[in-house]
Coordinates of C-alpha atoms in Angstrom, one line a residue:
X1 CA -65.0 -23.4 -6.4
X2 CA -61.9 -24.3 -8.3
X3 CA -61.7 -20.9 -10.0
X4 CA -62.3 -19.2 -6.7
X5 CA -59.4 -21.3 -5.1
X6 CA -57.1 -20.5 -8.0
X7 CA -57.7 -16.8 -7.5
X8 CA -56.8 -17.0 -3.9
X9 CA -53.6 -19.0 -4.7
X10 CA -52.5 -16.4 -7.3
X11 CA -53.2 -13.6 -4.8
X12 CA -51.1 -15.4 -2.1
X13 CA -48.2 -15.7 -4.5
X14 CA -48.2 -12.0 -5.2
X15 CA -48.5 -11.2 -1.5
X16 CA -45.5 -13.5 -0.7
X17 CA -43.4 -11.8 -3.5
X18 CA -44.3 -8.3 -2.3
X19 CA -43.4 -9.4 1.2
X20 CA -40.0 -10.7 0.1
X21 CA -39.2 -7.5 -1.9
X22 CA -40.2 -5.2 0.9
X23 CA -38.2 -7.3 3.4
X24 CA -35.1 -7.2 1.2
X25 CA -35.5 -3.4 1.0
X26 CA -35.9 -3.2 4.7
X27 CA -32.9 -5.4 5.3
X28 CA -30.6 -3.5 3.0
X29 CA -28.3 -1.4 5.3
X30 CA -25.1 0.6 5.1
X31 CA -21.9 0.0 7.0
X32 CA -18.9 2.1 8.2
X33 CA -15.5 0.5 8.4
X34 CA -12.6 1.5 10.7
X35 CA -9.1 0.1 10.4
X36 CA -6.8 1.2 13.3
X37 CA -3.3 0.6 14.5
X38 CA -1.3 0.8 11.2
X39 CA 1.1 3.4 9.7
X40 CA -0.4 5.5 6.9
X41 CA 1.1 3.4 4.0
X42 CA 0.0 0.1 5.4
X43 CA -3.4 1.4 6.3
X44 CA -4.0 2.8 2.8
X45 CA -3.2 -0.5 1.3
X46 CA -5.4 -2.4 3.8
X47 CA -8.4 -0.1 3.2
X48 CA -8.0 -0.5 -0.6
X49 CA -7.9 -4.3 -0.2
X50 CA -10.9 -4.8 2.1
X51 CA -14.0 -5.5 0.1
X52 CA -16.3 -4.3 2.9
X53 CA -14.6 -0.9 2.9
X54 CA -14.9 -0.5 -0.8
X55 CA -18.6 -1.3 -0.7
X56 CA -19.3 0.7 2.5
X57 CA -21.4 3.3 0.5
X58 CA -23.7 0.6 -0.9
X59 CA -26.8 -0.9 0.6
X60 CA -26.0 -4.4 1.8
X61 CA -28.0 -7.1 3.5
X62 CA -27.1 -8.3 7.0
X63 CA -25.9 -11.6 5.6
X64 CA -23.6 -9.9 3.1
X65 CA -22.2 -7.6 5.8
X66 CA -21.4 -10.6 8.1
X67 CA -19.7 -12.5 5.2
X68 CA -17.6 -9.6 4.1
X69 CA -16.7 -8.8 7.7
X70 CA -15.3 -12.3 8.0
X71 CA -13.5 -12.0 4.7
X72 CA -11.9 -8.8 5.8
X73 CA -9.6 -10.5 8.3
X74 CA -7.8 -12.5 5.6
X75 CA -7.9 -9.5 3.2
X76 CA -6.0 -7.3 5.8
X77 CA -3.4 -10.0 6.4
X78 CA -2.8 -10.4 2.6
X79 CA -2.6 -6.6 2.2
X80 CA 0.3 -6.4 4.8
X81 CA 2.4 -9.2 3.4
X82 CA 3.9 -7.2 0.6
X83 CA 5.3 -4.9 3.3
X84 CA 7.0 -7.7 5.1
X85 CA 4.4 -8.4 7.8
X86 CA 3.3 -12.0 8.0
X87 CA 2.4 -12.4 11.7
X88 CA -0.5 -10.0 11.9
X89 CA -2.9 -10.1 14.8
X90 CA -6.4 -8.6 14.3
X91 CA -9.1 -7.8 16.8
X92 CA -12.4 -7.2 15.1
X93 CA -15.9 -6.3 16.0
X94 CA -19.2 -5.8 14.2
X95 CA -22.0 -3.8 15.7
X96 CA -25.4 -2.8 14.5
X97 CA -27.1 0.5 15.4
X98 CA -30.5 1.2 13.8
X99 CA -29.8 0.8 10.0
X100 CA -26.0 1.4 10.3
X101 CA -23.4 -1.3 10.9
X102 CA -20.0 -0.5 12.3
X103 CA -17.1 -2.8 11.5
X104 CA -13.9 -2.1 13.5
X105 CA -10.5 -3.8 13.0
X106 CA -7.6 -3.1 15.4
X107 CA -4.5 -4.4 13.7
X108 CA -1.1 -5.3 15.3
X109 CA 1.2 -5.8 12.3
X110 CA 3.7 -7.7 14.4
X111 CA 7.4 -8.0 13.7
X112 CA 8.5 -7.7 10.1
X113 CA 10.1 -10.5 8.1
X114 CA 13.7 -9.6 7.2
X115 CA 16.1 -10.6 4.4
X116 CA 18.6 -13.2 5.7
X117 CA 20.2 -14.2 2.4
X118 CA 20.5 -12.9 -1.2
X119 CA 21.5 -15.4 -3.9
X120 CA 21.8 -13.7 -7.3
X121 CA 23.6 -15.4 -10.2
X122 CA 24.2 -14.2 -13.8
X123 CA 24.5 -17.1 -16.3
X124 CA 25.3 -17.2 -19.9
X125 CA 27.4 -15.0 -22.3
X126 CA 26.7 -11.9 -20.2
X127 CA 27.8 -13.3 -16.8
X128 CA 31.0 -11.1 -16.8
X129 CA 29.2 -8.0 -18.2
X130 CA 30.2 -5.2 -15.8
X131 CA 27.0 -3.3 -16.1
X132 CA 24.8 -6.3 -15.3
X133 CA 27.1 -7.3 -12.4
X134 CA 26.9 -3.8 -11.1
X135 CA 23.1 -3.7 -11.1
X136 CA 23.0 -7.1 -9.4
X137 CA 25.3 -5.9 -6.6
X138 CA 23.1 -2.8 -6.1
X139 CA 19.9 -4.9 -5.8
X140 CA 17.5 -2.7 -3.7
X141 CA 17.1 -5.4 -1.0
X142 CA 20.0 -6.1 1.4
X143 CA 20.6 -8.6 4.2
X144 CA 18.8 -7.2 7.2
X145 CA 16.2 -5.2 5.2
X146 CA 12.5 -5.7 5.7
X147 CA 11.2 -8.0 2.9
X148 CA 9.4 -5.4 0.8
X149 CA 7.9 -7.1 -2.2
X150 CA 8.0 -3.8 -4.2
X151 CA 11.8 -3.5 -3.8
X152 CA 12.1 -7.2 -4.9
X153 CA 10.1 -6.5 -8.0
X154 CA 12.0 -3.3 -8.7
X155 CA 15.3 -5.1 -8.5
X156 CA 14.2 -7.7 -11.0
X157 CA 12.9 -5.2 -13.4
X158 CA 16.1 -3.1 -13.2
X159 CA 18.3 -6.2 -13.9
X160 CA 16.2 -7.1 -17.0
X161 CA 16.2 -3.5 -18.2
X162 CA 20.0 -3.2 -18.0
X163 CA 20.4 -6.6 -19.7
X164 CA 18.1 -5.5 -22.6
X165 CA 19.9 -2.2 -22.9
X166 CA 23.2 -4.1 -23.2
X167 CA 21.9 -6.1 -26.1
X168 CA 20.8 -9.3 -24.3
X169 CA 17.3 -9.1 -25.6
X170 CA 16.6 -12.8 -24.9
X171 CA 17.5 -12.5 -21.2
X172 CA 15.1 -14.1 -18.8
X173 CA 14.8 -14.9 -15.1
X174 CA 15.1 -18.7 -15.1
X175 CA 14.6 -18.7 -11.3
X176 CA 12.9 -15.9 -9.4
X177 CA 11.8 -16.5 -5.8
X178 CA 11.3 -14.5 -2.7
X179 CA 11.2 -17.3 -0.1
X180 CA 9.4 -16.2 3.0
X181 CA 9.4 -18.2 6.3
X182 CA 6.9 -16.4 8.6
X183 CA 7.6 -18.7 11.5
X184 CA 11.3 -17.6 11.7
X185 CA 10.7 -14.1 10.3
X186 CA 13.3 -14.8 7.6
X187 CA 13.2 -14.3 3.8
X188 CA 15.6 -15.3 1.0
X189 CA 16.0 -13.8 -2.5
X190 CA 16.9 -16.4 -5.2
X191 CA 17.5 -15.1 -8.7
X192 CA 19.1 -16.8 -11.7
X193 CA 19.3 -14.7 -14.8
X194 CA 20.1 -16.4 -18.1
X195 CA 21.3 -13.6 -20.4
X196 CA 21.4 -15.4 -23.8
X197 CA 23.5 -14.1 -26.6
X198 CA 24.3 -10.4 -27.0
X199 CA 22.8 -8.8 -30.1
X200 CA 24.0 -5.7 -31.9
X201 CA 22.6 -3.2 -34.3
X202 CA 22.8 -4.1 -38.0
X203 CA 22.2 -1.9 -41.0
X204 CA 19.6 0.9 -40.7
X205 CA 17.3 1.4 -43.7
X206 CA 15.4 4.7 -43.8
X207 CA 12.6 4.4 -46.3
X208 CA 11.7 7.8 -47.6
X209 CA 12.4 10.1 -50.7
X210 CA 12.1 13.7 -49.4
X211 CA 15.5 14.2 -47.5
X212 CA 19.0 13.4 -48.7
X213 CA 19.8 9.9 -47.2
X214 CA 23.3 11.0 -46.1
X215 CA 21.8 13.8 -44.1
X216 CA 19.1 11.8 -42.6
X217 CA 21.5 9.0 -41.5
X218 CA 23.0 11.6 -39.1
X219 CA 19.9 11.3 -37.0
X220 CA 20.7 7.7 -36.1
X221 CA 22.1 7.7 -32.6
X222 CA 24.1 4.5 -32.9
X223 CA 26.5 2.7 -35.2
X224 CA 26.3 -0.7 -36.8
X225 CA 27.8 -3.2 -34.4
X226 CA 26.9 -1.3 -31.2
X227 CA 24.9 -3.3 -28.6
X228 CA 21.2 -3.5 -29.4
X229 CA 19.0 -1.3 -27.2
X230 CA 15.3 -0.7 -27.3
X231 CA 15.9 2.7 -25.7
X232 CA 18.2 3.7 -28.6
X233 CA 15.5 2.8 -31.1
X234 CA 13.0 5.0 -29.2
X235 CA 15.6 7.8 -29.2
X236 CA 15.8 7.4 -33.0
X237 CA 12.0 7.6 -33.4
X238 CA 11.8 10.7 -31.2
X239 CA 14.6 12.4 -33.1
X240 CA 13.0 11.9 -36.5
X241 CA 9.6 13.0 -35.2
X242 CA 11.0 16.1 -33.6
X243 CA 12.7 17.1 -36.8
X244 CA 9.1 17.6 -38.2
X245 CA 10.0 16.3 -41.7
X246 CA 7.8 13.3 -41.2
X247 CA 4.2 12.8 -40.0
X248 CA 4.8 9.1 -38.9
X249 CA 7.9 7.2 -38.0
X250 CA 7.7 3.4 -37.6
X251 CA 10.9 1.8 -36.4
X252 CA 10.9 -2.0 -37.0
X253 CA 13.7 -4.2 -35.7
X254 CA 13.9 -7.2 -38.0
X255 CA 15.0 -9.9 -35.6
X256 CA 13.8 -12.5 -38.2
X257 CA 16.6 -11.3 -40.5
X258 CA 19.3 -11.2 -37.8
X259 CA 22.7 -12.5 -39.0
X260 CA 25.8 -12.9 -37.0
X261 CA 23.9 -11.5 -34.0
X262 CA 23.2 -8.3 -35.8
X263 CA 19.6 -7.1 -36.1
X264 CA 18.7 -5.0 -39.2
X265 CA 16.6 -1.9 -38.5
X266 CA 13.9 -0.7 -40.9
X267 CA 12.4 2.7 -40.5
X268 CA 9.3 3.6 -42.5
X269 CA 8.8 7.3 -42.8
X270 CA 5.8 9.2 -44.2
X271 CA 6.5 12.9 -45.1
X272 CA 4.7 15.7 -43.3
X273 CA 3.1 18.5 -45.2
X274 CA 5.8 20.9 -46.3
X275 CA 4.0 24.1 -45.2
X276 CA 2.3 24.8 -41.9
X277 CA 0.2 27.8 -41.0
X278 CA -0.8 28.9 -37.5
X279 CA -3.2 31.5 -36.1
X280 CA -3.6 32.2 -32.4
X281 CA -5.6 34.7 -30.4
X282 CA -5.2 35.5 -26.8
X283 CA -5.0 37.9 -23.9
X284 CA -2.4 38.6 -21.3
X285 CA -2.2 41.4 -18.7
X286 CA 1.3 42.2 -19.9
X287 CA 0.4 42.4 -23.6
X288 CA -3.3 43.0 -23.6
X289 CA -5.2 41.4 -26.5
X290 CA -2.8 39.7 -28.9
X291 CA -2.7 37.7 -32.1
X292 CA -0.1 35.4 -33.7
X293 CA 0.2 34.5 -37.3
X294 CA 2.8 31.9 -38.2
X295 CA 4.2 30.2 -41.2
X296 CA 6.7 27.3 -41.3
X297 CA 8.3 25.6 -44.3
X298 CA 9.5 22.3 -42.9
X299 CA 11.6 21.3 -45.9
X300 CA 13.0 24.1 -48.0
X301 CA 15.3 21.6 -49.7
X302 CA 16.5 18.0 -49.4
X303 CA 19.2 19.1 -46.9
X304 CA 16.6 19.7 -44.2
X305 CA 16.6 23.5 -44.1
X306 CA 13.5 25.2 -42.8
X307 CA 12.0 28.6 -42.5
X308 CA 9.9 30.1 -39.6
X309 CA 8.1 33.4 -39.8
X310 CA 6.0 34.7 -36.9
X311 CA 4.0 37.9 -36.9
X312 CA 2.8 39.2 -33.5
X313 CA 0.1 41.9 -32.9
X314 CA -0.5 43.2 -29.4
X315 CA -1.6 46.3 -27.6
X316 CA 2.0 46.8 -26.3
X317 CA 3.8 46.1 -29.5
X318 CA 3.9 44.5 -33.0
X319 CA 6.6 42.7 -34.8
X320 CA 7.8 40.0 -37.2
X321 CA 10.5 37.5 -36.5
X322 CA 12.0 35.3 -39.3
X323 CA 14.4 32.4 -39.0
X324 CA 16.2 30.3 -41.7
X325 CA 17.4 27.2 -39.9
X326 CA 20.3 25.1 -41.2
X327 CA 20.9 21.7 -39.4
X328 CA 24.6 21.1 -38.6
X329 CA 26.8 18.6 -36.8
X330 CA 24.2 16.5 -34.9
X331 CA 21.1 17.7 -36.8
X332 CA 18.7 16.6 -34.1
X333 CA 20.2 19.1 -31.6
X334 CA 22.5 21.5 -33.5
X335 CA 21.7 24.2 -36.0
X336 CA 22.7 27.5 -37.5
X337 CA 20.0 30.1 -37.8
X338 CA 19.9 33.3 -39.9
X339 CA 17.7 35.8 -38.0
X340 CA 15.7 38.9 -38.9
X341 CA 13.5 41.0 -36.8
X342 CA 11.3 44.0 -37.0
X343 CA 9.6 45.1 -33.7
X344 CA 7.9 48.1 -32.4
X345 CA 7.1 48.4 -28.7
X346 CA 4.9 51.2 -27.2
X347 CA 4.5 51.2 -23.4
X348 CA 3.2 54.2 -21.5
X349 CA 5.4 57.1 -22.7
X350 CA 8.2 54.9 -24.0
X351 CA 8.6 53.9 -27.7
X352 CA 11.2 51.6 -29.3
X353 CA 11.6 50.5 -33.0
X354 CA 14.1 47.7 -33.6
X355 CA 15.4 46.4 -36.9
X356 CA 18.0 43.6 -36.6
X357 CA 19.8 40.9 -38.7
X358 CA 22.0 38.2 -37.3
X359 CA 23.2 34.7 -37.1
X360 CA 23.0 32.2 -34.2
X361 CA 24.5 28.8 -33.5
X362 CA 22.5 26.5 -31.2
X363 CA 23.8 23.4 -29.6
X364 CA 22.1 21.0 -27.1
X365 CA 24.2 18.9 -24.7
X366 CA 21.9 16.7 -22.7
X367 CA 19.9 19.1 -20.5
X368 CA 22.2 22.1 -21.5
X369 CA 21.5 24.4 -24.4
X370 CA 24.1 26.8 -25.7
X371 CA 23.6 29.7 -28.1
X372 CA 26.3 31.8 -29.8
X373 CA 25.0 34.8 -31.7
X374 CA 26.0 37.9 -33.6
X375 CA 23.4 40.6 -34.1
X376 CA 23.5 43.9 -36.1
X377 CA 20.8 46.1 -34.5
X378 CA 19.4 49.5 -35.3
X379 CA 17.1 50.9 -32.7
X380 CA 15.2 54.2 -32.6
X381 CA 13.7 55.1 -29.3
X382 CA 12.3 57.9 -27.2
X383 CA 11.5 58.2 -23.5
X384 CA 8.8 60.6 -22.4
X385 CA 6.2 62.4 -24.4
X386 CA 7.7 65.0 -26.7
X387 CA 11.3 63.8 -26.2
X388 CA 13.6 63.8 -29.1
X389 CA 14.1 60.4 -30.7
X390 CA 17.5 58.7 -30.2
X391 CA 19.2 56.2 -32.4
X392 CA 21.5 53.3 -31.5
X393 CA 23.5 51.2 -34.0
X394 CA 25.4 48.3 -32.6
X395 CA 27.1 45.0 -33.6
X396 CA 26.3 42.8 -30.6
X397 CA 27.9 39.4 -30.0
X398 CA 26.1 37.3 -27.4
X399 CA 26.4 34.0 -25.5
X400 CA 23.7 32.2 -23.5
X401 CA 23.4 29.0 -21.6
X402 CA 20.4 27.3 -20.1
X403 CA 19.9 24.2 -18.0
X404 CA 16.5 22.5 -17.5
X405 CA 15.6 19.5 -15.3
X406 CA 11.9 18.8 -15.0
X407 CA 9.8 15.7 -14.3
X408 CA 6.9 16.8 -16.4
X409 CA 7.0 20.0 -18.5
X410 CA 3.2 20.6 -18.4
X411 CA 2.4 19.4 -14.8
X412 CA 5.6 19.9 -12.9
X413 CA 6.0 18.4 -9.4
X414 CA 9.7 19.1 -9.2
X415 CA 12.0 20.9 -11.6
X416 CA 14.7 23.5 -12.0
X417 CA 15.7 25.9 -14.8
X418 CA 18.7 28.2 -14.9
X419 CA 19.8 30.5 -17.7
X420 CA 22.4 33.1 -18.2
X421 CA 22.8 35.5 -21.1
X422 CA 25.8 37.7 -21.9
X423 CA 26.0 40.4 -24.6
X424 CA 27.9 43.5 -25.3
X425 CA 29.2 45.9 -27.9
X426 CA 32.2 48.2 -28.5
X427 CA 32.6 51.5 -30.3
X428 CA 35.7 50.1 -32.1
X429 CA 33.5 47.3 -33.7
X430 CA 30.7 48.9 -35.8
X431 CA 28.9 50.3 -32.7
X432 CA 28.2 53.7 -31.4
X433 CA 28.2 52.7 -27.8
X434 CA 30.3 50.4 -25.5
X435 CA 28.5 48.2 -23.0
X436 CA 28.6 44.8 -21.4
X437 CA 25.6 43.1 -19.9
X438 CA 24.7 39.9 -18.0
X439 CA 21.2 38.6 -17.1
X440 CA 20.6 35.4 -15.2
X441 CA 17.3 33.7 -14.3
X442 CA 16.5 30.9 -11.9
X443 CA 13.2 29.0 -11.7
X444 CA 12.4 26.1 -9.4
X445 CA 9.3 24.0 -8.5
X446 CA 9.2 21.6 -5.5
X447 CA 6.3 19.5 -4.2
X448 CA 6.3 19.4 -0.4
X449 CA 3.4 17.1 0.0
X450 CA 0.7 15.5 -2.2
X451 CA -1.4 18.6 -2.4
X452 CA 1.1 21.4 -2.0
X453 CA 4.1 22.7 -3.9
X454 CA 6.4 25.8 -3.8
X455 CA 7.5 27.8 -6.8
X456 CA 10.4 30.3 -6.6
X457 CA 12.1 32.5 -9.2
X458 CA 14.7 35.2 -9.3
X459 CA 16.2 37.5 -12.0
X460 CA 19.5 39.3 -11.7
X461 CA 20.9 41.7 -14.2
X462 CA 24.0 43.9 -14.5
X463 CA 25.1 46.4 -17.1
X464 CA 28.4 48.1 -17.5
X465 CA 28.1 51.2 -19.7
X466 CA 29.7 54.6 -20.2
X467 CA 26.8 57.0 -20.8
X468 CA 23.6 55.3 -19.7
X469 CA 21.6 57.9 -21.6
X470 CA 22.8 56.5 -24.9
X471 CA 22.0 52.9 -24.1
X472 CA 19.2 51.6 -26.3
X473 CA 15.8 51.2 -24.6
X474 CA 15.7 47.5 -25.3
X475 CA 19.0 47.0 -23.4
X476 CA 17.7 48.7 -20.2
X477 CA 16.2 46.7 -17.4
X478 CA 12.6 47.1 -16.2
X479 CA 10.6 45.2 -13.7
X480 CA 6.9 44.7 -13.1
X481 CA 4.3 42.4 -14.7
X482 CA 3.0 38.9 -14.8
X483 CA 6.5 37.2 -14.5
X484 CA 8.2 39.9 -12.5
X485 CA 6.8 41.9 -9.5
X486 CA 3.0 41.3 -9.6
X487 CA 0.8 44.2 -8.5
X488 CA 2.7 46.6 -10.8
X489 CA 2.2 47.2 -14.6
X490 CA 4.4 45.5 -17.2
X491 CA 7.8 47.2 -17.2
X492 CA 6.6 50.0 -14.9
X493 CA 9.4 49.7 -12.4
X494 CA 12.7 51.5 -13.3
X495 CA 14.9 54.4 -12.3
X496 CA 13.2 57.8 -12.4
X497 CA 15.2 60.8 -13.7
X498 CA 14.9 64.4 -12.6
X499 CA 12.1 65.0 -15.2
X500 CA 10.0 62.2 -13.7
X501 CA 10.6 59.9 -16.7
X502 CA 11.0 56.1 -16.2
X503 CA 14.3 55.5 -17.8
X504 CA 14.9 51.9 -16.8
X505 CA 18.0 50.7 -15.0
X506 CA 21.5 49.3 -15.2
X507 CA 20.7 46.7 -12.6
X508 CA 17.8 44.3 -12.1
X509 CA 16.7 42.2 -9.1
X510 CA 13.4 40.4 -8.7
X511 CA 12.3 37.6 -6.4
X512 CA 9.0 35.7 -6.3
X513 CA 7.7 32.9 -4.1
X514 CA 4.4 31.1 -4.6
X515 CA 2.7 28.3 -2.6
X516 CA -0.1 26.4 -4.4
X517 CA -2.5 24.0 -2.7
X518 CA -4.7 21.7 -4.7
X519 CA -8.3 21.9 -3.4
X520 CA -10.3 19.9 -6.0
X521 CA -9.1 17.7 -8.9
X522 CA -7.1 20.1 -11.2
X523 CA -7.9 23.2 -9.3
X524 CA -5.6 24.9 -6.8
X525 CA -5.4 28.1 -4.8
X526 CA -2.2 30.1 -4.3
X527 CA -0.6 32.8 -2.2
X528 CA 2.5 34.6 -3.3
X529 CA 5.0 37.3 -2.5
X530 CA 7.1 39.3 -5.0
X531 CA 9.8 41.9 -4.6
X532 CA 12.3 43.7 -6.9
X533 CA 13.0 46.6 -9.2
X534 CA 15.3 48.0 -11.9
X535 CA 17.6 50.7 -10.7
X536 CA 20.8 52.7 -11.2
X537 CA 21.9 53.1 -7.5
X538 CA 23.7 50.6 -5.4
X539 CA 21.0 50.9 -2.8
X540 CA 17.8 49.9 -4.7
X541 CA 14.3 50.9 -3.7
X542 CA 12.7 47.5 -4.0
X543 CA 9.0 47.3 -4.6
X544 CA 6.9 44.7 -3.0
X545 CA 3.6 42.9 -3.9
X546 CA 1.6 40.0 -2.6
X547 CA -1.7 38.4 -3.3
X548 CA -3.8 35.3 -3.9
X549 CA -4.4 33.3 -7.0
X550 CA -6.4 30.5 -8.6
X551 CA -4.8 27.8 -10.7
X552 CA -6.3 25.4 -13.3
X553 CA -4.2 22.5 -14.6
X554 CA -5.3 22.1 -18.2
X555 CA -4.0 19.3 -20.5
X556 CA -1.6 21.9 -22.1
X557 CA -0.3 23.6 -19.0
X558 CA -1.6 25.7 -16.0
X559 CA -3.8 28.7 -16.3
X560 CA -3.1 31.2 -13.6
X561 CA -5.3 34.0 -12.3
X562 CA -3.7 36.2 -9.7
X563 CA -4.9 39.2 -7.8
X564 CA -1.9 41.2 -6.4
X565 CA -1.7 44.1 -4.0
X566 CA 1.2 46.5 -4.6
X567 CA 2.6 47.7 -1.3
X568 CA 4.4 50.8 -2.8
X569 CA 1.8 52.2 -5.2
X570 CA -0.7 54.5 -3.5
X571 CA -2.7 54.9 -6.7
X572 CA -3.4 51.1 -7.1
X573 CA -5.2 48.9 -4.6
X574 CA -5.1 45.6 -6.6
X575 CA -4.0 44.4 -10.0
X576 CA -5.2 41.3 -11.9
X577 CA -2.7 39.1 -13.6
X578 CA -3.7 36.4 -16.1
X579 CA -1.0 34.0 -17.5
X580 CA -1.0 30.6 -19.2
X581 CA 1.8 28.2 -19.9
X582 CA 4.4 25.9 -18.3
X583 CA 5.9 26.7 -14.9
X584 CA 9.5 26.4 -16.1

């Protein structure tokens, strides 16, 4: 009997366990959460703060749902406080329908708390520093403003950043309070910054043996005795890395060796490999299949000279470009380059062969880049099958400027690029033709809302020349292609002479506008419109094209696939354009 009873007890335990498990599964239910009555930014923060909303897609027991529903009231209140709302009124409800629960919260944020007093004091050796005083006076919260915690934190960070940039690296906020009194809807900012002593840069030691020390010292963007700044140290590191002489750059401020408030700086440098070889394969609708073979000698000598040689092979043209670069003045931004080029281009019935030698001086001033150049060019060209080749020899001085402002070079939300290039030649100066030419280019990107952005671009060109027929083919303007008027072949738009030949133009005008809309992660769709042409008359026959595109934002820049319809080409319905690279 005992064994029989034990069997029944064991069976009962298993039955109870199965009942509990099956009941738990039956009780597990889902919930939908609705928060109403708030502006978008407040609602977004509230939804992110409510645990029940974050767990809405999970299976929860009724007990868990009720507990999280009760917790949500306090979570919503806390979520609104950083926005200045401390008298929040919430009407809530929790209903069950079949296996779905509905939690609803109707929120009245109430009146906001406003700043009634701001008490900021700078104490210590930096109390009279004009930059710190200026940032304190421009604190982002003012009397009468809503007590936004984000602005309070931004103001504190800005004060500390400016103090550090001015050399007060031991600065601290001895007192930092945002005193909120919800009952009176008043708040008070109280800050006491103690700056500590002001440090300066001491001696800079560059530990390496591949570059002349005197030359390398010109990369240091500060002098001994200047106020210490972490940003200037970062600038030094970037300059040395961008020079490509070194594979690693470690900048170490030796505060432990500080003397007379001067901090010695030690820079440990590991040399990069002297020679670099590159090989690239690709395809573009302007060039067809293409290949690039490159060679760089990063350190020709201890004075930092370098050599770059690039060979390009493509269906539309082949060539070799060589540069011997000599750093000058500020070596991080300024250089003198000796240039050589051999290039053949063959497009439709036009052929050009260029041989050139020259020198260029490049200078960077903040976001501006300036290039002065002098090129001796020999070009042999012909236009039209069976045409007699022509030759052009010219000594061509040139000047170009470019300005770039961009938030992110690879994934641009907003940015602007402008460039202008001027060049010319004269028969009295080793040239067989006299001409003057200007070409300007504008590119801009602007995000209009989180998922959408506009891109616009325009090219304007003008040539003054006596005897257009003698102007070298490479100096004539053409339009059409991936970065011009889409829907038309590369360099297919130009003036047509009496023999039906595309001879290019003295003038150039193009305009393009794109709208891109992100549809999924890094993928976007686009619509666009282009217009323009190259021409010789004052009343141009502008060609138009429009279409749709697909964009993929890769880690190294956007890939664009466009299908364009040319409105003025009866022989072509659509043209595919494939491009890759930064927007600006």
